């Protein structure tokens, strides 16, 4: 799709969502509970339709809740990779083999970003909240907590 419009692809990675909560029960777990199917039907019958501007199956997509246990806030880590230019390659990338090669290149870049962030997260002395709070207590409330250098 990006190549069709000559868009620049920016690979990126994000890690840290696993530091926010633990999923105790997902939708499949909830379905195994007695009488949950009745509650689920009522929930979806009376709920606001979030995709009212769509039609068909998408418009009637049900809400599927889950039960989570919040954690003490962790950190999110973001990184943006080197841009990948598609402008001027629109015709070349219409060929399936070339498009697949581009897809695998982008996928590899995203995977590398995530791998890098996971490694850096493990080395981060300020990953958990206590060291971050102590840092701000010593350096002031508005002090920016250090992060890793690229």
Coordinates of C-alpha atoms in Angstrom, one line a residue:
X1 CA 0.0 0.0 0.0
X2 CA 2.8 2.4 0.9
X3 CA 4.5 1.9 -2.5
X4 CA 1.3 2.5 -4.4
X5 CA 1.3 6.0 -3.1
X6 CA 5.1 6.5 -3.0
X7 CA 5.0 6.8 0.8
X8 CA 8.0 6.6 3.1
X9 CA 7.9 3.7 5.5
X10 CA 9.3 4.4 9.0
X11 CA 10.0 1.1 10.8
X12 CA 9.5 1.5 14.6
X13 CA 9.3 -0.6 17.7
X14 CA 7.6 -0.2 21.1
X15 CA 8.0 -2.4 24.1
X16 CA 6.7 -2.0 27.6
X17 CA 3.0 -2.8 27.4
X18 CA 3.6 -5.9 29.4
X19 CA 4.7 -3.6 32.3
X20 CA 1.2 -2.2 32.6
X21 CA -1.1 -5.1 33.5
X22 CA -1.5 -8.8 33.6
X23 CA -4.4 -10.3 31.7
X24 CA -6.2 -12.6 34.1
X25 CA -9.1 -13.7 31.8
X26 CA -9.3 -13.0 28.1
X27 CA -12.5 -13.5 26.1
X28 CA -11.9 -17.2 25.5
X29 CA -11.5 -17.7 29.3
X30 CA -14.6 -15.7 30.0
X31 CA -16.6 -17.9 27.6
X32 CA -15.8 -20.9 29.8
X33 CA -17.5 -19.3 32.8
X34 CA -21.1 -20.4 33.5
X35 CA -23.7 -18.0 32.2
X36 CA -21.1 -15.6 30.7
X37 CA -22.7 -16.1 27.3
X38 CA -26.0 -14.5 28.6
X39 CA -24.1 -11.6 30.1
X40 CA -22.1 -11.2 26.9
X41 CA -25.2 -11.0 24.8
X42 CA -26.8 -8.4 27.1
X43 CA -23.6 -6.3 27.1
X44 CA -23.5 -6.3 23.3
X45 CA -27.2 -5.7 22.9
X46 CA -27.2 -2.6 25.1
X47 CA -23.8 -1.2 24.2
X48 CA -23.0 1.7 22.0
X49 CA -21.9 0.7 18.5
X50 CA -18.4 2.1 18.0
X51 CA -18.4 1.6 14.3
X52 CA -21.8 3.0 13.5
X53 CA -20.5 4.6 10.3
X54 CA -19.5 1.2 8.9
X55 CA -21.8 -1.4 7.3
X56 CA -22.3 -5.1 7.6
X57 CA -20.3 -7.3 9.9
X58 CA -17.9 -4.6 10.9
X59 CA -20.7 -2.3 12.1
X60 CA -22.1 -5.1 14.3
X61 CA -18.7 -6.2 15.7
X62 CA -19.3 -7.2 19.4
X63 CA -17.3 -5.8 22.3
X64 CA -15.1 -8.5 24.0
X65 CA -14.0 -7.5 27.5
X66 CA -11.1 -9.0 29.4
X67 CA -10.2 -9.0 33.1
X68 CA -6.8 -7.4 33.9
X69 CA -4.8 -6.8 37.0
X70 CA -3.0 -3.4 36.8
X71 CA 0.7 -3.3 37.7
X72 CA 2.7 -0.6 39.2
X73 CA 3.5 1.5 36.1
X74 CA 6.5 0.5 34.1
X75 CA 8.2 2.3 31.2
X76 CA 7.5 2.3 27.5
X77 CA 10.4 2.3 25.1
X78 CA 10.1 3.6 21.6
X79 CA 12.5 3.7 18.7
X80 CA 12.2 4.7 15.0
X81 CA 14.3 3.0 12.4
X82 CA 15.8 4.4 9.2
X83 CA 13.2 5.5 6.7
X84 CA 12.6 3.2 3.7
X85 CA 11.8 5.2 0.5
X86 CA 9.2 3.8 -1.9
X87 CA 8.8 6.9 -4.1
X88 CA 10.0 6.2 -7.6
X89 CA 9.6 2.5 -7.0
X90 CA 5.9 2.2 -7.5
X91 CA 6.1 0.2 -10.7
X92 CA 9.0 -2.0 -9.5
X93 CA 7.0 -2.9 -6.3
X94 CA 3.9 -3.9 -8.2
X95 CA 5.7 -7.2 -9.0
X96 CA 4.9 -9.7 -6.3
X97 CA 8.4 -10.9 -5.7
X98 CA 9.7 -7.3 -5.3
X99 CA 6.8 -6.4 -3.0
X100 CA 7.5 -9.5 -0.9
X101 CA 11.1 -8.6 -0.6
X102 CA 10.2 -5.1 0.5
X103 CA 7.7 -6.6 3.1
X104 CA 10.4 -8.9 4.5
X105 CA 12.8 -6.0 4.7
X106 CA 10.3 -3.8 6.6
X107 CA 9.4 -6.7 8.9
X108 CA 13.0 -7.4 9.7
X109 CA 13.6 -3.8 10.5
X110 CA 10.6 -3.7 12.9
X111 CA 11.8 -7.0 14.5
X112 CA 15.3 -5.5 15.0
X113 CA 13.8 -2.4 16.6
X114 CA 11.8 -4.5 19.1
X115 CA 14.8 -6.8 19.8
X116 CA 17.0 -3.8 20.5
X117 CA 14.5 -2.2 22.9
X118 CA 14.0 -5.5 24.8
X119 CA 17.7 -5.7 25.4
X120 CA 17.9 -2.1 26.5
X121 CA 14.9 -2.5 28.7
X122 CA 16.7 -5.3 30.6
X123 CA 19.6 -3.0 31.2
X124 CA 17.5 0.0 32.3
X125 CA 18.1 0.8 36.0
X126 CA 15.0 3.0 36.0
X127 CA 12.6 0.4 34.6
X128 CA 10.6 0.0 37.7
X129 CA 8.8 2.8 39.5
X130 CA 10.8 2.9 42.7
X131 CA 14.2 3.9 41.1
X132 CA 12.3 6.5 39.1
X133 CA 10.7 8.0 42.2
X134 CA 14.0 8.0 44.0
X135 CA 15.7 9.8 41.1
X136 CA 13.0 12.5 41.1
X137 CA 13.2 12.8 44.8
X138 CA 16.9 13.6 44.6
X139 CA 16.9 15.6 41.4
X140 CA 13.5 17.4 41.6
X141 CA 10.0 16.6 40.4
X142 CA 10.6 18.0 37.0
X143 CA 13.9 16.1 36.4
X144 CA 14.0 14.0 33.3
X145 CA 14.7 10.4 34.2
X146 CA 17.7 9.1 32.2
X147 CA 17.2 6.7 29.4
X148 CA 19.7 4.8 27.2
X149 CA 21.8 6.4 24.5
X150 CA 21.4 5.0 20.9

